[in-house]
Amino acid sequence: MKTYYNPEDLKKFSKIGELQKSMADKFFSYYAEVFKEGALTAREKSLIALAVAHALQCPYCIDAYTTDTLEKGCDEEQMMEAVHVAAAIRGGASLVHSTQMMNKIKEISM
Amino acid sequence: MKSLKAQLHSLADPEEELAILEERHPGGSESSFQKHLEQIGLFPLRPTPLQIFQINLGKMCNQVCKHCHVDAGPDRKEIMTRETMDQCLRIIQSESSLTTVDLTGGAPEMNPDFRWFVESIREIRPDVTILVRCNLTIILANPRFNDLPEFFRKNQVEVVSSLPYFTAMKTDSQRGDGVFEKSIQALKLLNEVGYGLKDSGLVLNLVYNPSGAFLPGSQSELEAEFKKKLWDKYGIEFNSLFTITNIPISRFLEYLIRSDNYESYMEKLLAAFNPVAAAGVMCRNTISVGWDGYLYDCDFNQMLDLKVDAPKTSHISDWNSAILSTRTIVINNHCFGCTAGAGSSCGGTIA
Ligand code: SF4
Ligand code: SF4
């Protein structure tokens, strides 16, 4: 069956350099640098990545960071809370725009 | 839950396991463990001086963990006899390079001669580290085990215990219902006699292994997390956390196949192959003795019935150090579990 998303494609991610090597190299080295232990632990970064993956609804990233957070010792509860953070920000981002709507209502209403 | 053996499961047969490890290996024989060792000049794999003597006192256990590589459980009756223990004692006495005697099982404490054996080892070799791989719940399983912490203390035994996570949900899903709570109680009892406390000299180490088809994360980060959580929630202290990779054999192999994770798990192990970890695999400085006295390069080979490649000295009664020290270590694709990432051994990471 043909589908747009195939889990096998995640393994081909590193091959994007075949079409544009220098940019891919820079991206992957930047990526590696970002996820290193720093002011945030590698575990905290992985949970952020899991939340962002859900906000972006990227199935590859969801697979990758579900595994990565489990490997880093997060449990299901922590992972679900991270997803709720993403959901809250997404929901909040919609709702907070309603202030613009409310402004506009005021502006054009008698 | 029953052991694979009691279920008459085909994977209780080591030959069946080896067939899967060879025939279903991603990349086939071209990417075998042997090929990987050849590429880094480590094949044939040879031992370094013998330091660790690991003895499996029997397959009997009060638990039936889902990932158990021993396929242990209450329905397993294989147990080491005092006669075989006597033969082990002779070797422990004569092999002066030994630094550690590592007692495992099953639940080693369930062997009726366990206490006699520990005391005898302590008597003949006051200098060696005696490790007991204690599953914690055994301490509370029966009143006759309640004084184990005190017994361990008296004999200066180092305690190594599995705790897959610091919450009940994950621990119980791997080790059985109620195991987490009992493990916490047992850890408190060990702390009470001084185990795991700073400067007490009584060592209590914990073992973490992933509860599923993924690899363990950084040992130091997980240790920090476990220390904080166990202390904040339960006031429990311990010395070190060892992270161990699940080896694709026995019940964990059965899980991988049943859950359709076998190929992707092996691919993960292959992709994470680390030559530094390969050079430090534990079989190089270890001999593992089975409950029936046969000798193996490690506990995993023991479960696959891969005896040491030295037919004249494959049983403890025929021990010959000269031959053993020049043997070739028996390997197969399950060995990728020892060489992934930071590596894995009974003492945690390698590289
Ligand atoms: S406690 Fe250890 S030996 Fe017993 S079933 Fe669990 S993993 Fe196996
Ligand atoms: S499984 Fe055993 S023989 Fe293979 S590398 Fe690991 S310790 Fe050595």
CSV table of C-alpha atoms and ligand atoms in Angstrom, one decimal:
chain,number,residue,atom,x,y,z
A,1,MET,CA,0.0,0.0,0.0
A,2,LYS,CA,1.3,3.5,-0.9
A,3,THR,CA,1.2,6.0,1.9
A,4,TYR,CA,2.7,9.5,2.4
A,5,TYR,CA,4.4,8.5,5.6
A,6,ASN,CA,6.5,5.3,5.9
A,7,PRO,CA,8.4,4.5,9.2
A,8,GLU,CA,11.2,3.1,7.0
A,9,ASP,CA,11.8,6.6,5.6
A,10,LEU,CA,13.0,7.9,9.0
A,11,LYS,CA,16.2,5.8,8.6
A,12,LYS,CA,16.9,7.6,5.3
A,13,PHE,CA,17.0,11.0,7.0
A,14,SER,CA,20.7,11.2,6.9
A,15,LYS,CA,20.6,10.7,3.2
A,16,ILE,CA,19.2,14.2,2.5
A,17,GLY,CA,22.9,15.2,2.0
A,18,GLU,CA,23.0,13.3,-1.3
A,19,LEU,CA,21.3,16.3,-2.9
A,20,GLN,CA,22.9,19.1,-0.9
A,21,LYS,CA,25.8,18.0,1.2
A,22,SER,CA,27.2,21.1,2.8
A,23,MET,CA,23.9,22.3,4.1
A,24,ALA,CA,22.9,18.9,5.4
A,25,ASP,CA,26.3,18.5,7.1
A,26,LYS,CA,25.8,21.8,8.8
A,27,PHE,CA,22.3,21.0,9.8
A,28,PHE,CA,23.3,17.6,11.3
A,29,SER,CA,26.2,19.0,13.2
A,30,TYR,CA,24.0,21.8,14.5
A,31,TYR,CA,21.4,19.3,15.5
A,32,ALA,CA,23.9,17.2,17.4
A,33,GLU,CA,25.2,20.3,19.2
A,34,VAL,CA,21.6,21.3,20.2
A,35,PHE,CA,20.8,18.0,21.8
A,36,LYS,CA,24.1,17.7,23.8
A,37,GLU,CA,23.9,18.1,27.6
A,38,GLY,CA,24.2,21.8,28.3
A,39,ALA,CA,22.4,24.2,30.6
A,40,LEU,CA,19.5,21.8,30.0
A,41,THR,CA,20.0,18.1,30.5
A,42,ALA,CA,19.8,15.8,27.4
A,43,ARG,CA,16.7,14.4,29.1
A,44,GLU,CA,15.0,17.8,29.3
A,45,LYS,CA,15.8,18.5,25.7
A,46,SER,CA,14.4,15.2,24.6
A,47,LEU,CA,11.1,16.0,26.4
A,48,ILE,CA,10.9,19.4,24.7
A,49,ALA,CA,11.5,17.7,21.4
A,50,LEU,CA,8.7,15.3,22.1
A,51,ALA,CA,6.4,18.2,22.8
A,52,VAL,CA,7.4,20.1,19.7
A,53,ALA,CA,7.0,17.0,17.6
A,54,HIS,CA,3.4,16.8,18.7
A,55,ALA,CA,2.9,20.5,18.1
A,56,LEU,CA,4.2,20.1,14.6
A,57,GLN,CA,2.5,16.7,14.3
A,58,CYS,CA,5.5,15.1,12.6
A,59,PRO,CA,5.1,11.3,12.8
A,60,TYR,CA,8.8,10.7,12.3
A,61,CYS,CA,9.7,13.0,15.2
A,62,ILE,CA,7.0,11.5,17.4
A,63,ASP,CA,8.4,8.0,16.8
A,64,ALA,CA,12.0,9.2,17.3
A,65,TYR,CA,11.4,11.2,20.4
A,66,THR,CA,9.0,8.6,22.0
A,67,THR,CA,11.9,6.2,21.8
A,68,ASP,CA,14.5,8.7,22.9
A,69,THR,CA,12.6,9.9,25.9
A,70,LEU,CA,12.0,6.3,27.0
A,71,GLU,CA,15.7,5.6,26.6
A,72,LYS,CA,16.5,8.7,28.6
A,73,GLY,CA,14.5,7.3,31.5
A,74,CYS,CA,11.3,9.3,31.2
A,75,ASP,CA,8.1,7.6,32.1
A,76,GLU,CA,4.7,7.6,30.3
A,77,GLU,CA,3.3,10.1,32.7
A,78,GLN,CA,6.1,12.6,32.1
A,79,MET,CA,5.8,12.1,28.4
A,80,MET,CA,2.0,12.7,28.3
A,81,GLU,CA,2.5,15.8,30.4
A,82,ALA,CA,4.9,17.1,27.8
A,83,VAL,CA,2.3,16.5,25.1
A,84,HIS,CA,-0.2,18.4,27.2
A,85,VAL,CA,2.2,21.3,27.4
A,86,ALA,CA,2.3,21.3,23.6
A,87,ALA,CA,-1.5,21.1,23.5
A,88,ALA,CA,-1.9,23.9,26.0
A,89,ILE,CA,0.4,26.2,24.1
A,90,ARG,CA,-1.3,25.3,20.8
A,91,GLY,CA,-4.8,25.8,22.3
A,92,GLY,CA,-3.7,28.9,24.1
A,93,ALA,CA,-2.2,30.3,21.0
A,94,SER,CA,-5.5,30.0,19.3
A,95,LEU,CA,-7.5,31.4,22.2
A,96,VAL,CA,-5.2,34.3,22.9
A,97,HIS,CA,-5.8,35.5,19.3
A,98,SER,CA,-9.4,36.0,20.3
A,99,THR,CA,-8.3,39.2,21.9
A,100,GLN,CA,-7.7,40.5,18.4
A,101,MET,CA,-11.2,39.3,17.5
A,102,MET,CA,-12.5,41.1,20.5
A,103,ASN,CA,-10.7,44.3,19.6
A,104,LYS,CA,-12.0,44.1,16.1
A,105,ILE,CA,-15.6,43.5,17.4
A,106,LYS,CA,-15.3,46.6,19.5
A,107,GLU,CA,-13.8,48.6,16.6
A,108,ILE,CA,-16.6,47.9,14.2
A,109,SER,CA,-19.6,47.5,16.5
A,110,MET,CA,-21.9,50.3,17.6
B,1,MET,CA,2.9,-16.5,34.3
B,2,LYS,CA,5.0,-19.6,33.6
B,3,SER,CA,8.5,-20.0,32.3
B,4,LEU,CA,8.9,-20.6,28.6
B,5,LYS,CA,10.1,-24.1,29.6
B,6,ALA,CA,6.9,-24.9,31.5
B,7,GLN,CA,4.9,-23.5,28.6
B,8,LEU,CA,6.8,-26.0,26.3
B,9,HIS,CA,7.5,-22.9,24.2
B,10,SER,CA,9.8,-23.5,21.2
B,11,LEU,CA,12.1,-20.6,22.4
B,12,ALA,CA,12.9,-22.6,25.6
B,13,ASP,CA,15.2,-24.5,23.2
B,14,PRO,CA,18.6,-22.8,22.7
B,15,GLU,CA,18.9,-24.2,19.2
B,16,GLU,CA,15.7,-22.5,18.2
B,17,GLU,CA,17.0,-19.2,19.7
B,18,LEU,CA,20.3,-19.5,17.8
B,19,ALA,CA,18.5,-20.3,14.6
B,20,ILE,CA,16.6,-17.0,14.9
B,21,LEU,CA,19.7,-15.1,15.8
B,22,GLU,CA,21.5,-16.4,12.7
B,23,GLU,CA,18.7,-16.7,10.2
B,24,ARG,CA,16.8,-13.5,11.0
B,25,HIS,CA,19.8,-11.3,11.5
B,26,PRO,CA,19.4,-8.0,9.7
B,27,GLY,CA,22.0,-7.9,6.9
B,28,GLY,CA,22.6,-11.7,7.2
B,29,SER,CA,26.0,-13.2,7.8
B,30,GLU,CA,27.7,-10.2,6.2
B,31,SER,CA,26.8,-8.1,9.3
B,32,SER,CA,27.3,-10.8,11.9
B,33,PHE,CA,29.0,-10.2,15.2
B,34,GLN,CA,32.0,-12.2,14.0
B,35,LYS,CA,32.3,-9.9,10.9
B,36,HIS,CA,32.1,-6.8,13.1
B,37,LEU,CA,34.9,-8.2,15.4
B,38,GLU,CA,37.0,-9.1,12.3
B,39,GLN,CA,36.8,-5.6,11.0
B,40,ILE,CA,38.3,-4.2,14.3
B,41,GLY,CA,40.9,-7.0,14.6
B,42,LEU,CA,39.2,-8.6,17.7
B,43,PHE,CA,38.4,-11.9,16.1
B,44,PRO,CA,39.0,-14.5,17.5
B,45,LEU,CA,38.0,-13.0,20.8
B,46,ARG,CA,40.4,-14.0,23.6
B,47,PRO,CA,40.3,-13.8,27.3
B,48,THR,CA,42.3,-11.4,29.5
B,49,PRO,CA,43.3,-12.6,33.0
B,50,LEU,CA,40.4,-14.1,34.9
B,51,GLN,CA,38.9,-11.8,37.5
B,52,ILE,CA,35.3,-12.6,37.8
B,53,PHE,CA,33.9,-16.0,38.7
B,54,GLN,CA,30.1,-15.9,38.1
B,55,ILE,CA,28.1,-18.8,39.6
B,56,ASN,CA,24.5,-19.5,38.7
B,57,LEU,CA,23.1,-21.2,41.8
B,58,GLY,CA,19.9,-22.3,40.1
B,59,LYS,CA,17.0,-21.2,37.9
B,60,MET,CA,14.5,-21.2,40.7
B,61,CYS,CA,13.1,-17.7,41.4
B,62,ASN,CA,10.1,-16.3,43.3
B,63,GLN,CA,9.5,-13.9,40.4
B,64,VAL,CA,8.8,-14.4,36.7
B,65,CYS,CA,10.0,-11.2,35.0
B,66,LYS,CA,9.0,-10.7,31.4
B,67,HIS,CA,12.5,-10.0,30.2
B,68,CYS,CA,14.3,-12.7,32.2
B,69,HIS,CA,17.2,-14.1,30.2
B,70,VAL,CA,17.4,-17.1,32.5
B,71,ASP,CA,13.8,-18.1,32.0
B,72,ALA,CA,13.7,-18.4,35.8
B,73,GLY,CA,10.6,-18.8,37.9
B,74,PRO,CA,9.0,-20.9,40.7
B,75,ASP,CA,8.5,-23.7,38.2
B,76,ARG,CA,12.2,-24.1,37.5
B,77,LYS,CA,13.8,-26.8,39.6
B,78,GLU,CA,17.4,-26.8,38.4
B,79,ILE,CA,19.6,-26.0,41.4
B,80,MET,CA,23.3,-26.3,42.2
B,81,THR,CA,24.3,-29.1,44.5
B,82,ARG,CA,26.7,-28.8,47.4
B,83,GLU,CA,29.1,-31.1,45.6
B,84,THR,CA,29.4,-28.6,42.7
B,85,MET,CA,29.7,-25.7,45.2
B,86,ASP,CA,32.6,-27.6,46.8
B,87,GLN,CA,34.3,-27.8,43.4
B,88,CYS,CA,33.7,-24.1,42.9
B,89,LEU,CA,35.3,-23.4,46.3
B,90,ARG,CA,38.4,-25.2,45.2
B,91,ILE,CA,38.8,-23.0,42.2
B,92,ILE,CA,38.0,-19.8,44.1
B,93,GLN,CA,40.8,-20.8,46.5
B,94,SER,CA,43.4,-21.7,43.8
B,95,GLU,CA,42.7,-18.9,41.2
B,96,SER,CA,44.5,-16.0,42.9
B,97,SER,CA,43.8,-13.5,40.2
B,98,LEU,CA,40.0,-13.7,41.0
B,99,THR,CA,38.8,-10.4,42.5
B,100,THR,CA,35.1,-11.1,42.4
B,101,VAL,CA,32.7,-14.0,43.0
B,102,ASP,CA,29.4,-13.1,41.5
B,103,LEU,CA,26.4,-15.2,42.7
B,104,THR,CA,23.4,-15.2,40.5
B,105,GLY,CA,20.3,-17.3,39.6
B,106,GLY,CA,17.2,-17.3,39.6
B,107,ALA,CA,17.1,-16.1,43.1
B,108,PRO,CA,20.4,-17.4,44.5
B,109,GLU,CA,19.1,-17.2,48.0
B,110,MET,CA,16.6,-19.9,47.3
B,111,ASN,CA,19.3,-22.5,47.0
B,112,PRO,CA,19.3,-24.4,50.3
B,113,ASP,CA,23.1,-24.2,50.6
B,114,PHE,CA,23.3,-20.5,49.7
B,115,ARG,CA,24.3,-19.3,53.2
B,116,TRP,CA,26.8,-22.1,53.7
B,117,PHE,CA,28.4,-21.3,50.4
B,118,VAL,CA,28.7,-17.6,51.0
B,119,GLU,CA,30.3,-18.2,54.4
B,120,SER,CA,32.7,-20.7,52.9
B,121,ILE,CA,33.8,-18.3,50.2
B,122,ARG,CA,34.3,-15.6,52.8
B,123,GLU,CA,36.3,-18.0,54.9
B,124,ILE,CA,38.7,-19.1,52.2
B,125,ARG,CA,39.0,-15.8,50.4
B,126,PRO,CA,38.6,-12.9,52.9
B,127,ASP,CA,39.9,-10.6,50.1
B,128,VAL,CA,37.4,-11.2,47.3
B,129,THR,CA,34.3,-9.2,46.6
B,130,ILE,CA,31.3,-11.4,46.9
B,131,LEU,CA,28.4,-10.1,44.9
B,132,VAL,CA,24.9,-11.3,45.3
B,133,ARG,CA,22.3,-10.5,42.6
B,134,CYS,CA,19.4,-10.1,44.9
B,135,ASN,CA,15.9,-9.5,43.4
B,136,LEU,CA,14.8,-7.6,46.6
B,137,THR,CA,11.4,-9.2,46.8
B,138,ILE,CA,13.0,-12.5,48.0
B,139,ILE,CA,13.8,-10.8,51.3
B,140,LEU,CA,10.0,-10.5,52.0
B,141,ALA,CA,8.9,-13.7,50.2
B,142,ASN,CA,9.2,-15.9,53.3
B,143,PRO,CA,10.1,-15.2,57.0
B,144,ARG,CA,13.2,-17.3,56.6
B,145,PHE,CA,14.6,-14.7,54.2
B,146,ASN,CA,13.8,-11.7,56.4
B,147,ASP,CA,17.3,-11.6,57.9
B,148,LEU,CA,19.1,-11.6,54.6
B,149,PRO,CA,20.2,-8.0,54.9
B,150,GLU,CA,21.9,-8.9,58.2
B,151,PHE,CA,23.4,-12.0,56.7
B,152,PHE,CA,24.8,-10.0,53.8
B,153,ARG,CA,26.3,-7.4,56.2
B,154,LYS,CA,28.0,-10.1,58.4
B,155,ASN,CA,29.7,-11.6,55.3
B,156,GLN,CA,30.5,-8.2,53.7
B,157,VAL,CA,28.5,-9.1,50.6
B,158,GLU,CA,27.9,-6.6,47.9
B,159,VAL,CA,24.3,-6.4,46.9
B,160,VAL,CA,23.2,-5.8,43.3
B,161,SER,CA,19.5,-5.4,42.7
B,162,SER,CA,17.3,-4.8,39.7
B,163,LEU,CA,14.9,-1.9,39.8
B,164,PRO,CA,13.8,-1.0,36.3
B,165,TYR,CA,12.2,2.2,37.3
B,166,PHE,CA,11.4,4.5,40.3
B,167,THR,CA,7.6,4.1,39.7
B,168,ALA,CA,5.3,1.2,40.2
B,169,MET,CA,3.7,1.2,36.8
B,170,LYS,CA,6.9,0.5,34.9
B,171,THR,CA,8.5,-1.8,37.4
B,172,ASP,CA,5.5,-4.0,37.8
B,173,SER,CA,4.9,-4.2,34.0
B,174,GLN,CA,8.3,-5.8,33.7
B,175,ARG,CA,8.7,-7.7,37.0
B,176,GLY,CA,5.2,-8.5,38.1
B,177,ASP,CA,2.3,-6.9,40.1
B,178,GLY,CA,3.3,-5.6,43.5
B,179,VAL,CA,7.0,-6.0,42.8
B,180,PHE,CA,7.7,-2.3,43.1
B,181,GLU,CA,6.2,-1.8,46.5
B,182,LYS,CA,8.0,-4.9,47.9
B,183,SER,CA,11.3,-3.8,46.3
B,184,ILE,CA,10.9,-0.4,48.1
B,185,GLN,CA,10.3,-2.2,51.4
B,186,ALA,CA,13.3,-4.4,50.8
B,187,LEU,CA,15.5,-1.4,49.9
B,188,LYS,CA,14.5,0.2,53.2
B,189,LEU,CA,15.5,-2.9,55.1
B,190,LEU,CA,18.9,-2.9,53.4
B,191,ASN,CA,19.4,0.8,54.2
B,192,GLU,CA,18.5,0.0,57.8
B,193,VAL,CA,21.5,-2.3,58.3
B,194,GLY,CA,23.7,0.3,56.5
B,195,TYR,CA,23.6,-0.8,52.8
B,196,GLY,CA,23.9,2.0,50.4
B,197,LEU,CA,24.7,4.6,53.0
B,198,LYS,CA,27.7,6.8,52.5
B,199,ASP,CA,30.9,5.6,54.2
B,200,SER,CA,29.3,2.4,55.6
B,201,GLY,CA,31.4,0.2,53.4
B,202,LEU,CA,28.3,-1.8,52.6
B,203,VAL,CA,27.6,-1.5,48.8
B,204,LEU,CA,24.1,-1.6,47.4
B,205,ASN,CA,24.0,-1.1,43.6
B,206,LEU,CA,20.9,-1.0,41.5
B,207,VAL,CA,20.5,-2.3,37.9
B,208,TYR,CA,18.3,-0.6,35.4
B,209,ASN,CA,17.3,-2.2,32.2
B,210,PRO,CA,14.8,-0.8,29.6
B,211,SER,CA,11.3,-2.1,29.9
B,212,GLY,CA,10.8,-2.7,26.2
B,213,ALA,CA,12.5,-2.7,22.8
B,214,PHE,CA,14.8,0.3,23.3
B,215,LEU,CA,18.3,0.9,24.6
B,216,PRO,CA,19.3,2.3,28.0
B,217,GLY,CA,20.2,6.0,28.2
B,218,SER,CA,23.2,7.6,29.8
B,219,GLN,CA,24.1,5.7,33.0
B,220,SER,CA,25.2,8.8,34.9
B,221,GLU,CA,22.0,10.8,34.0
B,222,LEU,CA,19.8,7.9,35.0
B,223,GLU,CA,21.7,7.4,38.2
B,224,ALA,CA,21.2,11.0,39.2
B,225,GLU,CA,17.5,10.8,38.4
B,226,PHE,CA,17.1,7.5,40.4
B,227,LYS,CA,19.0,8.9,43.3
B,228,LYS,CA,16.9,12.0,43.5
B,229,LYS,CA,13.5,10.3,43.0
B,230,LEU,CA,14.2,7.4,45.4
B,231,TRP,CA,15.5,9.8,48.1
B,232,ASP,CA,12.8,12.4,47.7
B,233,LYS,CA,9.9,10.0,47.6
B,234,TYR,CA,11.0,7.1,49.8
B,235,GLY,CA,14.2,8.2,51.7
B,236,ILE,CA,16.2,5.4,50.0
B,237,GLU,CA,19.9,5.6,49.3
B,238,PHE,CA,22.1,3.4,47.1
B,239,ASN,CA,25.6,3.6,45.7
B,240,SER,CA,25.6,3.2,41.9
B,241,LEU,CA,23.2,2.5,39.1
B,242,PHE,CA,24.3,0.1,36.4
B,243,THR,CA,22.5,0.4,33.1
B,244,ILE,CA,22.2,-2.9,31.3
B,245,THR,CA,21.0,-3.6,27.7
B,246,ASN,CA,18.5,-6.4,27.3
B,247,ILE,CA,20.2,-9.2,25.4
B,248,PRO,CA,18.0,-10.8,22.7
B,249,ILE,CA,17.7,-14.2,24.1
B,250,SER,CA,15.1,-16.3,26.1
B,251,ARG,CA,12.1,-14.4,27.4
B,252,PHE,CA,13.2,-11.0,26.0
B,253,LEU,CA,13.7,-12.6,22.6
B,254,GLU,CA,10.2,-14.1,22.8
B,255,TYR,CA,8.9,-10.7,23.6
B,256,LEU,CA,10.7,-9.1,20.6
B,257,ILE,CA,9.4,-11.7,18.2
B,258,ARG,CA,5.8,-11.6,19.6
B,259,SER,CA,5.7,-7.8,19.5
B,260,ASP,CA,7.2,-7.7,16.0
B,261,ASN,CA,10.2,-5.7,17.3
B,262,TYR,CA,13.0,-8.2,16.6
B,263,GLU,CA,14.4,-6.8,13.4
B,264,SER,CA,14.2,-3.2,14.5
B,265,TYR,CA,15.8,-4.0,17.9
B,266,MET,CA,18.7,-5.8,16.2
B,267,GLU,CA,19.1,-3.0,13.7
B,268,LYS,CA,19.4,-0.6,16.7
B,269,LEU,CA,22.0,-2.7,18.4
B,270,LEU,CA,23.9,-3.0,15.1
B,271,ALA,CA,23.8,0.7,14.4
B,272,ALA,CA,25.1,1.4,17.9
B,273,PHE,CA,28.0,-1.1,17.7
B,274,ASN,CA,30.9,0.4,19.6
B,275,PRO,CA,34.4,-1.0,19.1
B,276,VAL,CA,35.6,0.3,22.5
B,277,ALA,CA,32.8,-1.5,24.2
B,278,ALA,CA,33.6,-4.6,22.2
B,279,ALA,CA,37.2,-4.6,23.5
B,280,GLY,CA,35.9,-4.5,27.0
B,281,VAL,CA,33.1,-7.2,26.9
B,282,MET,CA,32.8,-9.0,30.2
B,283,CYS,CA,33.4,-12.5,28.9
B,284,ARG,CA,37.0,-11.6,28.6
B,285,ASN,CA,37.7,-11.6,32.3
B,286,THR,CA,34.9,-13.8,33.4
B,287,ILE,CA,34.0,-17.5,33.7
B,288,SER,CA,30.4,-18.4,34.3
B,289,VAL,CA,29.5,-21.6,36.0
B,290,GLY,CA,26.1,-23.2,35.4
B,291,TRP,CA,24.0,-24.8,38.1
B,292,ASP,CA,25.2,-28.2,36.9
B,293,GLY,CA,28.9,-27.2,36.9
B,294,TYR,CA,29.4,-26.6,33.2
B,295,LEU,CA,31.6,-23.7,32.2
B,296,TYR,CA,30.6,-20.8,29.9
B,297,ASP,CA,32.1,-17.5,28.7
B,298,CYS,CA,29.2,-15.6,30.2
B,299,ASP,CA,25.7,-16.0,31.7
B,300,PHE,CA,24.1,-15.3,28.3
B,301,ASN,CA,26.1,-18.1,26.6
B,302,GLN,CA,25.1,-20.3,29.5
B,303,MET,CA,21.4,-19.8,28.7
B,304,LEU,CA,22.1,-20.5,25.0
B,305,ASP,CA,23.9,-23.7,26.1
B,306,LEU,CA,27.1,-22.4,24.4
B,307,LYS,CA,29.8,-24.1,26.6
B,308,VAL,CA,33.4,-22.8,26.7
B,309,ASP,CA,35.3,-23.8,23.6
B,310,ALA,CA,37.6,-26.1,25.5
B,311,PRO,CA,36.1,-29.6,25.5
B,312,LYS,CA,38.7,-31.0,28.0
B,313,THR,CA,37.8,-28.4,30.6
B,314,SER,CA,34.1,-27.7,30.0
B,315,HIS,CA,33.1,-28.8,33.5
B,316,ILE,CA,34.2,-27.4,36.8
B,317,SER,CA,35.4,-30.9,37.8
B,318,ASP,CA,38.0,-30.7,35.0
B,319,TRP,CA,39.1,-27.2,35.6
B,320,ASN,CA,42.3,-26.4,33.7
B,321,SER,CA,43.4,-22.7,33.9
B,322,ALA,CA,46.1,-23.0,31.2
B,323,ILE,CA,43.6,-24.3,28.6
B,324,LEU,CA,40.9,-21.9,29.7
B,325,SER,CA,43.1,-18.8,29.5
B,326,THR,CA,43.9,-19.5,25.8
B,327,ARG,CA,40.4,-20.5,24.7
B,328,THR,CA,38.5,-18.7,22.0
B,329,ILE,CA,35.3,-17.0,23.4
B,330,VAL,CA,32.2,-18.3,21.7
B,331,ILE,CA,30.2,-15.5,20.1
B,332,ASN,CA,27.0,-15.1,18.2
B,333,ASN,CA,24.7,-12.3,17.2
B,334,HIS,CA,23.2,-11.9,20.7
B,335,CYS,CA,26.6,-10.4,21.6
B,336,PHE,CA,25.5,-7.2,19.9
B,337,GLY,CA,23.7,-6.5,23.1
B,338,CYS,CA,27.0,-6.1,24.9
B,339,THR,CA,28.5,-3.7,22.4
B,340,ALA,CA,25.8,-1.2,21.7
B,341,GLY,CA,26.4,2.4,22.7
B,342,ALA,CA,28.3,2.7,25.9
B,343,GLY,CA,28.3,-1.1,26.1
B,344,SER,CA,26.7,-3.4,28.6
B,345,SER,CA,27.9,-5.9,31.2
B,346,CYS,CA,26.8,-7.2,34.5
B,347,GLY,CA,28.6,-4.2,36.0
B,348,GLY,CA,26.8,-1.6,33.8
B,349,THR,CA,28.4,0.3,30.9
B,350,ILE,CA,31.8,-0.5,29.5
B,351,ALA,CA,33.0,2.4,27.4
C,1,SF4,S1,14.2,-11.8,39.5
C,1,SF4,FE1,15.9,-12.1,38.1
C,1,SF4,S2,16.1,-14.3,37.9
C,1,SF4,FE2,14.1,-13.9,38.8
C,1,SF4,S3,12.7,-13.9,37.0
C,1,SF4,FE3,13.3,-11.8,37.5
C,1,SF4,S4,15.1,-11.4,36.1
C,1,SF4,FE4,14.8,-13.6,36.2
C,2,SF4,S1,27.0,-12.1,25.1
C,2,SF4,FE1,28.6,-13.1,26.4
C,2,SF4,S2,30.1,-13.9,24.9
C,2,SF4,FE2,28.9,-12.4,23.8
C,2,SF4,S3,30.0,-10.4,24.1
C,2,SF4,FE3,28.5,-10.5,25.7
C,2,SF4,S4,29.6,-11.4,27.4
C,2,SF4,FE4,30.8,-11.8,25.6
